[in-house]
Amino acid sequence: MLLQFLLLLLLSLSFLLSFLLLPRASSLEPPARFEFLLRARPLLLAVLIFFQHSSELPNYNEHLQ
């Protein structure tokens, strides 16, 4: 649950940074230090969706006991 929260927080921050780093008239390239967050956003979203769905799956270890 904590990992899910941290992933959601990181995803939110990356969205916020992408809005803050929208191209302005003077520069079309975002700073390199934030580039990894902008590139990792789809992967973070996929991991978050995976954890959301895996937490909804039944616990198969209970059925084995």
Coordinates of C-alpha atoms in Angstrom, one line a residue:
M1 CA 0.0 0.0 0.0
L2 CA 2.9 2.3 0.8
L3 CA 4.6 1.5 -2.5
Q4 CA 1.3 2.2 -4.3
F5 CA 1.1 5.6 -2.6
L6 CA 4.7 6.5 -3.4
L7 CA 4.2 5.5 -7.1
L8 CA 1.1 7.7 -7.2
L9 CA 3.0 10.5 -5.6
L10 CA 5.9 10.2 -8.1
L11 CA 3.4 10.0 -11.0
S12 CA 1.7 13.1 -9.8
L13 CA 4.9 15.0 -9.5
S14 CA 5.9 14.0 -13.0
F15 CA 2.6 15.3 -14.3
L16 CA 3.2 18.6 -12.4
L17 CA 6.7 18.9 -13.7
S18 CA 5.5 18.3 -17.3
F19 CA 3.1 21.2 -16.9
L20 CA 5.7 23.4 -15.3
L21 CA 8.2 22.6 -18.1
L22 CA 5.9 23.3 -21.0
P23 CA 7.8 24.9 -23.8
R24 CA 8.1 28.6 -23.4
A25 CA 8.9 31.1 -26.2
S26 CA 12.6 31.1 -25.3
S27 CA 13.3 27.3 -24.9
L28 CA 11.8 24.2 -26.4
E29 CA 13.8 21.7 -24.4
P30 CA 13.0 20.8 -20.8
P31 CA 16.0 20.8 -18.4
A32 CA 17.8 17.5 -18.6
R33 CA 17.5 16.8 -14.8
F34 CA 13.7 16.4 -15.2
E35 CA 13.8 14.5 -18.5
F36 CA 13.9 11.1 -16.8
L37 CA 10.6 11.8 -15.0
L38 CA 8.9 12.8 -18.2
R39 CA 10.1 9.7 -20.0
A40 CA 9.3 7.4 -17.1
R41 CA 5.7 8.6 -16.7
P42 CA 4.1 5.9 -18.8
L43 CA 6.0 3.2 -17.1
L44 CA 5.0 4.6 -13.7
L45 CA 1.4 4.6 -14.7
A46 CA 1.6 1.0 -15.9
V47 CA 3.2 -0.1 -12.7
L48 CA 0.5 1.7 -10.7
I49 CA -2.3 0.1 -12.7
F50 CA -0.6 -3.3 -12.2
F51 CA -0.5 -2.9 -8.4
Q52 CA -4.1 -1.6 -8.4
H53 CA -5.3 -4.7 -10.2
S54 CA -3.1 -7.1 -8.3
S55 CA -4.5 -5.8 -5.0
E56 CA -8.0 -6.6 -6.2
L57 CA -7.1 -10.2 -7.1
P58 CA -8.1 -13.0 -4.7
N59 CA -5.4 -14.3 -2.5
Y60 CA -4.6 -17.8 -3.9
N61 CA -2.5 -18.8 -0.9
E62 CA -5.6 -18.9 1.2
H63 CA -7.2 -21.5 -1.1
L64 CA -4.1 -23.7 -0.9
Q65 CA -4.2 -24.1 2.9

